[in-house]
Amino acid sequence: MSQLIPITQLALAIPTAMSDLAWQQAQVYRSADSRWNFYLNSVASQLLVEYLVEDFPQIRVWQETNTWQFVNGSVLELNDKRIVLLPSRAIDNSELVVPQEWLDIPDWAGDYFLAIQIDSDAEMLHCWGYMTHQMLKSKAAYDASDRNYYLNSHFLITDVSGLWAIQQLNPTEVTQTTIAPLLGMTTIQADNLLQRLVSVANPRLEIPFELWGALICDRNWRLQLARLRQGETEPGLNRLSGWMQNLFVSGWQAVEDFLGEDADLAFALRQTATEVSTARRAKALELADRSVLLLISAVPESDDRLGIQVQLRSRDRAATLPEGLTLELLSGNDEMIRSVTTRDRDNAIQLPRFRLASGTEFKIRVQLDLTTLSESFVV
């Protein structure tokens, strides 16, 4: 970096491999701002975790990378506190710019805010000051035109080493001022806003902050908006909302194509005469020595959720499934939710029926010995 770094601050060299990979991954975003947001936050969060993990093995990154498409800033969680990293490539360190989301969304609000300058040419990261939520709210100037808080640098605590000392000596320090709750939002409202925000230049400024905050802090809606704005049709991602419109990813066929007259028996459990909108599909999965059928049934319910059944059965109706074959339901983050395993001479296994709201992601995984197959879904 061109300027000398005070000994009380922190300067870290950015590994070339980390910088190159972050920039490569950033290219999936359409706008230059989103690409730079991804690059800066990816490097900052990775490098700071590597630097701190020896002294703080419990440290972790909080949110998904899709946030960077909309808002600058990433979060490290430590001792039940949130440290918001605010990276910038600006040479001028005269003020800290903090997006409103990190101060005024209750589920996002940080406890500490760390000012970071990244020189991508010199491959150096410089932490040049920090501030608490309380201090920012009392000292920073809010600009409604861009929904940012601006803090003059002379208010920042420049002894960055003090922030790490606080985490060891006083981890329960009171850091936040009162944060007003956001209004609730229905699924219908969210769907309407998602359609409105798909193509606007800056979605965070398009609607009132109370609506934007309620939308963006919900993980499912945030993921949906990010994908819509990217025009993303993720390979292999099965959209059950599309199933209800008879839109299917390649490979899924009518249950009748495989089971013929026995198709109705496959999902006989808990079906009712009113479920006329049920979407039922089957897909053949190839295991080591045999083919099995994955059957999915989805039916809309009165509360804007889908009722979902998942079944696995032998493609050969006369054959049984191999013992030890596992059918699993996972969250979008690959967390195990439910699982069922075949016993001797089972010809089908089925997960308990479950209900999910619009936008929710989940995965179905099939495992046998060393073979693992999975399908990704979004409601």
Tab-separated table of C-alpha atoms in Angstrom:
chain	number	residue	atom	x	y	z
A	1	MET	CA	0.000	0.000	0.000
A	2	SER	CA	1.137	3.532	-0.620
A	3	GLN	CA	0.642	4.796	2.953
A	4	LEU	CA	2.345	3.619	6.131
A	5	ILE	CA	0.113	1.438	8.320
A	6	PRO	CA	0.061	2.436	12.019
A	7	ILE	CA	1.220	-0.364	14.297
A	8	THR	CA	-2.154	-0.337	16.118
A	9	GLN	CA	-3.957	-1.160	12.875
A	10	LEU	CA	-3.781	-4.364	10.861
A	11	ALA	CA	-2.325	-5.086	7.426
A	12	LEU	CA	-2.498	-8.527	5.808
A	13	ALA	CA	-1.099	-9.753	2.519
A	14	ILE	CA	-3.745	-11.232	0.220
A	15	PRO	CA	-2.579	-14.570	-1.237
A	16	THR	CA	-2.542	-14.445	-5.013
A	17	ALA	CA	-4.483	-17.705	-5.258
A	18	MET	CA	-7.235	-16.307	-2.987
A	19	SER	CA	-7.449	-13.082	-4.983
A	20	ASP	CA	-7.560	-14.867	-8.340
A	21	LEU	CA	-10.235	-17.335	-7.218
A	22	ALA	CA	-12.434	-14.606	-5.711
A	23	TRP	CA	-12.277	-12.558	-8.917
A	24	GLN	CA	-13.010	-15.629	-11.023
A	25	GLN	CA	-16.056	-16.505	-8.901
A	26	ALA	CA	-17.266	-12.893	-9.074
A	27	GLN	CA	-17.689	-13.089	-12.844
A	28	VAL	CA	-21.076	-14.813	-12.516
A	29	TYR	CA	-22.577	-11.420	-11.582
A	30	ARG	CA	-23.834	-9.132	-14.317
A	31	SER	CA	-23.000	-5.708	-12.881
A	32	ALA	CA	-19.537	-4.356	-12.101
A	33	ASP	CA	-20.693	-3.235	-8.631
A	34	SER	CA	-21.869	-6.755	-7.766
A	35	ARG	CA	-18.606	-8.263	-9.031
A	36	TRP	CA	-16.541	-5.887	-6.907
A	37	ASN	CA	-18.789	-6.466	-3.893
A	38	PHE	CA	-18.273	-10.202	-4.231
A	39	TYR	CA	-14.517	-9.887	-4.677
A	40	LEU	CA	-13.954	-7.467	-1.794
A	41	ASN	CA	-16.166	-9.296	0.691
A	42	SER	CA	-14.943	-12.748	-0.275
A	43	VAL	CA	-11.323	-11.738	0.264
A	44	ALA	CA	-12.036	-9.793	3.465
A	45	SER	CA	-14.078	-12.530	5.155
A	46	GLN	CA	-11.710	-15.356	4.154
A	47	LEU	CA	-8.553	-13.532	5.136
A	48	LEU	CA	-9.881	-12.278	8.481
A	49	VAL	CA	-11.138	-15.740	9.427
A	50	GLU	CA	-7.733	-17.241	8.594
A	51	TYR	CA	-6.059	-14.548	10.691
A	52	LEU	CA	-8.351	-14.939	13.713
A	53	VAL	CA	-9.183	-18.642	13.791
A	54	GLU	CA	-6.125	-19.649	15.823
A	55	ASP	CA	-7.105	-17.355	18.722
A	56	PHE	CA	-10.856	-17.688	18.123
A	57	PRO	CA	-11.583	-21.195	16.773
A	58	GLN	CA	-15.331	-20.577	17.165
A	59	ILE	CA	-15.373	-17.717	14.623
A	60	ARG	CA	-17.542	-18.205	11.548
A	61	VAL	CA	-18.923	-16.337	8.536
A	62	TRP	CA	-22.632	-15.572	9.000
A	63	GLN	CA	-24.429	-15.021	5.700
A	64	GLU	CA	-24.463	-16.378	2.147
A	65	THR	CA	-22.575	-14.761	-0.689
A	66	ASN	CA	-25.812	-13.845	-2.509
A	67	THR	CA	-26.157	-10.892	-0.114
A	68	TRP	CA	-23.262	-9.181	-1.894
A	69	GLN	CA	-25.336	-8.800	-5.042
A	70	PHE	CA	-27.349	-6.152	-3.167
A	71	VAL	CA	-25.427	-4.849	-0.147
A	72	ASN	CA	-21.751	-4.320	0.640
A	73	GLY	CA	-20.624	-5.936	3.873
A	74	SER	CA	-19.985	-9.377	5.332
A	75	VAL	CA	-20.369	-10.672	8.861
A	76	LEU	CA	-18.179	-12.657	11.206
A	77	GLU	CA	-19.883	-14.140	14.270
A	78	LEU	CA	-17.822	-14.377	17.440
A	79	ASN	CA	-18.962	-14.774	21.067
A	80	ASP	CA	-22.592	-14.125	20.041
A	81	LYS	CA	-21.488	-10.810	18.524
A	82	ARG	CA	-21.555	-9.789	14.868
A	83	ILE	CA	-18.562	-8.059	13.364
A	84	VAL	CA	-19.598	-6.389	10.114
A	85	LEU	CA	-16.697	-6.122	7.680
A	86	LEU	CA	-17.006	-3.122	5.360
A	87	PRO	CA	-14.382	-3.493	2.635
A	88	SER	CA	-13.677	-0.754	0.121
A	89	ARG	CA	-11.102	-0.164	-2.593
A	90	ALA	CA	-11.263	3.610	-2.057
A	91	ILE	CA	-7.893	5.250	-1.366
A	92	ASP	CA	-9.481	8.015	0.716
A	93	ASN	CA	-10.100	6.846	4.291
A	94	SER	CA	-11.829	10.045	5.407
A	95	GLU	CA	-15.156	8.363	6.190
A	96	LEU	CA	-16.783	5.001	6.745
A	97	VAL	CA	-19.859	4.177	4.639
A	98	VAL	CA	-22.329	1.761	6.259
A	99	PRO	CA	-25.402	0.480	4.374
A	100	GLN	CA	-28.581	0.939	6.416
A	101	GLU	CA	-29.290	-2.803	6.352
A	102	TRP	CA	-26.458	-3.503	8.829
A	103	LEU	CA	-27.823	-1.005	11.346
A	104	ASP	CA	-31.619	-1.084	11.054
A	105	ILE	CA	-32.630	-4.667	10.203
A	106	PRO	CA	-32.904	-6.418	13.590
A	107	ASP	CA	-31.839	-9.826	12.251
A	108	TRP	CA	-28.819	-8.342	10.467
A	109	ALA	CA	-27.638	-5.560	12.761
A	110	GLY	CA	-23.959	-5.683	13.666
A	111	ASP	CA	-22.348	-5.153	17.038
A	112	TYR	CA	-19.021	-3.946	15.667
A	113	PHE	CA	-18.228	-2.392	12.286
A	114	LEU	CA	-14.719	-2.838	10.897
A	115	ALA	CA	-13.446	-0.470	8.196
A	116	ILE	CA	-11.329	-2.321	5.623
A	117	GLN	CA	-9.368	-1.010	2.663
A	118	ILE	CA	-8.342	-3.507	-0.032
A	119	ASP	CA	-5.620	-2.720	-2.555
A	120	SER	CA	-6.122	-5.414	-5.181
A	121	ASP	CA	-3.049	-4.317	-7.169
A	122	ALA	CA	-0.688	-4.525	-4.195
A	123	GLU	CA	-2.688	-7.492	-2.824
A	124	MET	CA	-2.912	-5.980	0.665
A	125	LEU	CA	-5.789	-5.686	3.152
A	126	HIS	CA	-5.751	-2.876	5.717
A	127	CYS	CA	-8.116	-2.681	8.728
A	128	TRP	CA	-8.076	0.998	9.655
A	129	GLY	CA	-10.675	1.412	12.395
A	130	TYR	CA	-13.832	0.153	14.045
A	131	MET	CA	-16.978	1.383	15.781
A	132	THR	CA	-19.908	-0.115	17.708
A	133	HIS	CA	-23.558	-0.017	16.640
A	134	GLN	CA	-24.342	2.410	19.487
A	135	MET	CA	-21.575	4.795	18.462
A	136	LEU	CA	-22.498	4.709	14.803
A	137	LYS	CA	-26.147	5.506	15.444
A	138	SER	CA	-25.175	8.504	17.568
A	139	LYS	CA	-22.286	9.842	15.462
A	140	ALA	CA	-23.004	8.945	11.825
A	141	ALA	CA	-25.025	11.045	9.379
A	142	TYR	CA	-27.808	9.239	7.514
A	143	ASP	CA	-28.430	9.988	3.833
A	144	ALA	CA	-31.923	8.898	2.767
A	145	SER	CA	-31.049	9.218	-0.943
A	146	ASP	CA	-28.748	6.186	-0.881
A	147	ARG	CA	-29.733	4.682	2.495
A	148	ASN	CA	-26.208	4.789	3.865
A	149	TYR	CA	-24.780	6.049	7.132
A	150	TYR	CA	-21.621	8.154	6.834
A	151	LEU	CA	-19.151	8.352	9.725
A	152	ASN	CA	-16.219	10.762	9.717
A	153	SER	CA	-13.025	8.779	10.225
A	154	HIS	CA	-11.943	10.822	13.261
A	155	PHE	CA	-14.739	9.111	15.253
A	156	LEU	CA	-13.355	5.639	14.512
A	157	ILE	CA	-11.341	3.697	17.064
A	158	THR	CA	-8.070	3.234	15.172
A	159	ASP	CA	-6.523	0.739	17.603
A	160	VAL	CA	-7.921	-2.285	15.795
A	161	SER	CA	-6.070	-4.620	18.135
A	162	GLY	CA	-8.475	-3.415	20.828
A	163	LEU	CA	-11.388	-5.069	19.012
A	164	TRP	CA	-9.770	-8.505	19.335
A	165	ALA	CA	-8.834	-7.801	22.960
A	166	ILE	CA	-12.483	-6.980	23.760
A	167	GLN	CA	-13.532	-10.396	22.391
A	168	GLN	CA	-11.233	-12.030	24.927
A	169	LEU	CA	-11.608	-9.714	27.927
A	170	ASN	CA	-15.173	-8.372	27.664
A	171	PRO	CA	-17.171	-10.468	25.141
A	172	THR	CA	-20.500	-9.379	26.673
A	173	GLU	CA	-19.907	-5.648	26.117
A	174	VAL	CA	-23.166	-3.814	25.337
A	175	THR	CA	-22.812	-2.671	21.736
A	176	GLN	CA	-26.248	-2.099	20.188
A	177	THR	CA	-28.817	0.602	20.639
A	178	THR	CA	-32.550	-0.092	20.271
A	179	ILE	CA	-33.581	-1.295	16.806
A	180	ALA	CA	-37.179	-0.842	15.644
A	181	PRO	CA	-38.851	-4.053	14.422
A	182	LEU	CA	-39.776	-4.405	10.758
A	183	LEU	CA	-43.295	-5.026	9.504
A	184	GLY	CA	-44.374	-8.550	8.650
A	185	MET	CA	-44.834	-9.620	5.046
A	186	THR	CA	-47.133	-12.170	3.436
A	187	THR	CA	-46.063	-14.572	0.705
A	188	ILE	CA	-48.301	-12.753	-1.788
A	189	GLN	CA	-46.673	-9.409	-0.954
A	190	ALA	CA	-43.213	-10.942	-1.298
A	191	ASP	CA	-44.019	-12.526	-4.653
A	192	ASN	CA	-45.299	-9.178	-5.973
A	193	LEU	CA	-42.160	-7.384	-4.779
A	194	LEU	CA	-39.885	-10.029	-6.279
A	195	GLN	CA	-41.454	-9.498	-9.691
A	196	ARG	CA	-41.145	-5.736	-9.311
A	197	LEU	CA	-37.458	-5.895	-8.349
A	198	VAL	CA	-36.252	-8.339	-11.002
A	199	SER	CA	-35.021	-5.765	-13.506
A	200	VAL	CA	-34.623	-2.460	-11.632
A	201	ALA	CA	-31.129	-0.977	-11.453
A	202	ASN	CA	-30.887	-0.839	-7.653
A	203	PRO	CA	-33.520	-2.934	-5.845
A	204	ARG	CA	-32.541	-1.755	-2.349
A	205	LEU	CA	-33.636	1.792	-3.247
A	206	GLU	CA	-36.739	0.881	-5.254
A	207	ILE	CA	-39.170	0.290	-2.374
A	208	PRO	CA	-39.542	1.693	1.168
A	209	PHE	CA	-36.852	0.441	3.519
A	210	GLU	CA	-39.368	-1.315	5.782
A	211	LEU	CA	-40.496	-3.481	2.852
A	212	TRP	CA	-36.969	-4.003	1.526
A	213	GLY	CA	-35.706	-5.004	4.970
A	214	ALA	CA	-38.502	-7.518	5.511
A	215	LEU	CA	-37.875	-9.029	2.078
A	216	ILE	CA	-34.090	-9.196	2.123
A	217	CYS	CA	-33.728	-10.578	5.644
A	218	ASP	CA	-35.782	-13.650	4.702
A	219	ARG	CA	-33.295	-16.169	3.315
A	220	ASN	CA	-35.714	-17.838	0.892
A	221	TRP	CA	-36.945	-14.570	-0.622
A	222	ARG	CA	-33.390	-13.226	-0.799
A	223	LEU	CA	-32.202	-16.315	-2.676
A	224	GLN	CA	-35.163	-16.111	-5.003
A	225	LEU	CA	-34.512	-12.453	-5.804
A	226	ALA	CA	-30.813	-13.087	-6.405
A	227	ARG	CA	-31.569	-15.877	-8.837
A	228	LEU	CA	-34.293	-13.986	-10.633
A	229	ARG	CA	-31.999	-11.004	-11.170
A	230	GLN	CA	-29.286	-13.277	-12.502
A	231	GLY	CA	-31.757	-14.849	-14.893
A	232	GLU	CA	-30.616	-18.057	-13.314
A	233	THR	CA	-32.126	-21.365	-14.177
A	234	GLU	CA	-29.844	-23.527	-12.122
A	235	PRO	CA	-28.977	-26.789	-13.888
A	236	GLY	CA	-30.890	-29.591	-12.241
A	237	LEU	CA	-32.837	-27.292	-9.925
A	238	ASN	CA	-36.435	-28.468	-9.775
A	239	ARG	CA	-38.918	-25.642	-9.228
A	240	LEU	CA	-42.092	-27.088	-7.784
A	241	SER	CA	-43.957	-23.875	-8.603
A	242	GLY	CA	-43.155	-24.710	-12.221
A	243	TRP	CA	-44.369	-28.263	-11.719
A	244	MET	CA	-47.791	-26.855	-10.892
A	245	GLN	CA	-47.711	-25.259	-14.374
A	246	ASN	CA	-46.526	-28.510	-16.010
A	247	LEU	CA	-42.941	-27.233	-16.393
A	248	PHE	CA	-40.369	-29.903	-15.584
A	249	VAL	CA	-36.591	-30.293	-15.764
A	250	SER	CA	-35.476	-32.968	-18.217
A	251	GLY	CA	-35.558	-36.487	-16.807
A	252	TRP	CA	-38.806	-36.257	-14.881
A	253	GLN	CA	-41.682	-38.225	-16.359
A	254	ALA	CA	-45.277	-38.968	-15.496
A	255	VAL	CA	-45.540	-41.646	-12.797
A	256	GLU	CA	-47.808	-43.590	-15.156
A	257	ASP	CA	-44.934	-43.922	-17.634
A	258	PHE	CA	-43.150	-46.171	-15.160
A	259	LEU	CA	-45.904	-47.731	-13.060
A	260	GLY	CA	-48.870	-47.853	-15.423
A	261	GLU	CA	-52.056	-48.808	-13.623
A	262	ASP	CA	-50.161	-48.972	-10.324
A	263	ALA	CA	-49.393	-45.237	-10.388
A	264	ASP	CA	-52.309	-44.334	-8.128
A	265	LEU	CA	-51.144	-46.838	-5.535
A	266	ALA	CA	-47.731	-45.217	-5.238
A	267	PHE	CA	-49.122	-42.146	-3.480
A	268	ALA	CA	-52.254	-43.645	-1.982
A	269	LEU	CA	-51.298	-42.483	1.497
A	270	ARG	CA	-52.994	-39.235	2.608
A	271	GLN	CA	-54.369	-38.389	-0.823
A	272	THR	CA	-57.843	-36.873	-0.916
A	273	ALA	CA	-60.420	-36.273	-3.602
A	274	THR	CA	-59.846	-32.499	-3.329
A	275	GLU	CA	-56.207	-32.738	-4.370
A	276	VAL	CA	-56.975	-32.225	-8.041
A	277	SER	CA	-53.948	-29.944	-8.574
A	278	THR	CA	-51.421	-32.541	-7.463
A	279	ALA	CA	-48.220	-32.679	-9.534
A	280	ARG	CA	-46.676	-36.153	-9.577
A	281	ARG	CA	-43.413	-37.020	-11.291
A	282	ALA	CA	-40.922	-39.870	-11.299
A	283	LYS	CA	-37.268	-40.079	-12.234
A	284	ALA	CA	-35.106	-43.136	-12.783
A	285	LEU	CA	-31.876	-43.150	-10.765
A	286	GLU	CA	-29.039	-45.478	-11.648
A	287	LEU	CA	-27.292	-47.146	-8.717
A	288	ALA	CA	-24.365	-49.529	-8.975
A	289	ASP	CA	-26.271	-52.575	-10.178
A	290	ARG	CA	-29.855	-51.498	-10.576
A	291	SER	CA	-32.271	-48.711	-11.409
A	292	VAL	CA	-34.642	-47.227	-8.816
A	293	LEU	CA	-37.483	-44.740	-9.097
A	294	LEU	CA	-37.656	-41.480	-7.179
A	295	LEU	CA	-41.285	-40.323	-6.954
A	296	ILE	CA	-42.315	-36.806	-5.891
A	297	SER	CA	-45.855	-35.594	-5.259
A	298	ALA	CA	-46.650	-31.912	-4.572
A	299	VAL	CA	-50.058	-30.433	-3.799
A	300	PRO	CA	-50.939	-26.788	-2.951
A	301	GLU	CA	-52.525	-26.190	0.434
A	302	SER	CA	-54.687	-23.409	1.819
A	303	ASP	CA	-51.820	-21.497	3.531
A	304	ASP	CA	-49.711	-20.989	0.380
A	305	ARG	CA	-47.562	-24.001	1.200
A	306	LEU	CA	-47.004	-27.166	-0.756
A	307	GLY	CA	-47.597	-30.583	0.757
A	308	ILE	CA	-44.838	-32.882	-0.485
A	309	GLN	CA	-44.398	-36.644	-0.515
A	310	VAL	CA	-41.200	-38.406	-1.525
A	311	GLN	CA	-40.939	-42.097	-2.248
A	312	LEU	CA	-38.239	-44.427	-3.511
A	313	ARG	CA	-39.114	-47.778	-5.072
A	314	SER	CA	-37.652	-50.406	-7.324
A	315	ARG	CA	-38.088	-49.762	-11.022
A	316	ASP	CA	-38.745	-53.468	-11.449
A	317	ARG	CA	-42.062	-53.859	-9.663
A	318	ALA	CA	-41.287	-57.489	-8.861
A	319	ALA	CA	-37.948	-56.692	-7.213
A	320	THR	CA	-37.099	-55.410	-3.733
A	321	LEU	CA	-34.807	-52.552	-2.880
A	322	PRO	CA	-31.301	-53.384	-1.618
A	323	GLU	CA	-30.962	-53.435	2.147
A	324	GLY	CA	-29.254	-50.341	3.585
A	325	LEU	CA	-30.458	-47.987	0.835
A	326	THR	CA	-31.102	-44.553	2.388
A	327	LEU	CA	-33.551	-41.833	1.329
A	328	GLU	CA	-32.814	-38.449	2.930
A	329	LEU	CA	-34.418	-35.005	3.128
A	330	LEU	CA	-31.900	-32.164	3.493
A	331	SER	CA	-32.228	-28.402	3.820
A	332	GLY	CA	-30.857	-26.069	1.164
A	333	ASN	CA	-27.722	-25.838	3.364
A	334	ASP	CA	-27.299	-29.637	3.330
A	335	GLU	CA	-28.481	-30.056	6.917
A	336	MET	CA	-30.113	-33.439	7.551
A	337	ILE	CA	-33.842	-33.169	8.331
A	338	ARG	CA	-35.259	-36.672	7.895
A	339	SER	CA	-34.012	-40.048	6.771
A	340	VAL	CA	-35.378	-43.526	6.136
A	341	THR	CA	-33.433	-46.710	5.318
A	342	THR	CA	-34.535	-49.958	3.689
A	343	ARG	CA	-34.749	-53.167	5.659
A	344	ASP	CA	-34.810	-56.706	4.368
A	345	ARG	CA	-37.215	-57.147	1.426
A	346	ASP	CA	-38.634	-53.592	1.275
A	347	ASN	CA	-39.959	-52.772	-2.197
A	348	ALA	CA	-40.485	-49.058	-1.357
A	349	ILE	CA	-39.571	-46.504	1.293
A	350	GLN	CA	-41.164	-43.103	1.860
A	351	LEU	CA	-40.303	-39.980	3.843
A	352	PRO	CA	-43.007	-38.576	6.140
A	353	ARG	CA	-45.127	-36.041	4.284
A	354	PHE	CA	-43.853	-32.488	4.792
A	355	ARG	CA	-45.075	-28.952	4.028
A	356	LEU	CA	-42.920	-26.041	2.817
A	357	ALA	CA	-43.505	-22.370	2.047
A	358	SER	CA	-42.835	-20.718	-1.297
A	359	GLY	CA	-39.152	-20.103	-1.968
A	360	THR	CA	-37.907	-22.809	0.399
A	361	GLU	CA	-35.062	-24.936	-0.907
A	362	PHE	CA	-34.495	-28.589	-0.087
A	363	LYS	CA	-32.622	-31.604	-1.404
A	364	ILE	CA	-33.427	-35.281	-1.735
A	365	ARG	CA	-30.445	-37.592	-1.455
A	366	VAL	CA	-30.232	-41.325	-2.167
A	367	GLN	CA	-27.281	-43.298	-0.816
A	368	LEU	CA	-26.170	-46.891	-1.171
A	369	ASP	CA	-22.663	-47.930	-0.127
A	370	LEU	CA	-20.315	-45.529	-1.983
A	371	THR	CA	-22.948	-44.265	-4.426
A	372	THR	CA	-24.691	-40.933	-3.676
A	373	LEU	CA	-27.298	-39.284	-5.909
A	374	SER	CA	-29.124	-36.048	-5.140
A	375	GLU	CA	-31.827	-33.784	-6.547
A	376	SER	CA	-32.251	-30.083	-5.625
A	377	PHE	CA	-35.674	-28.430	-5.308
A	378	VAL	CA	-37.194	-25.048	-4.563
A	379	VAL	CA	-40.858	-24.645	-3.696
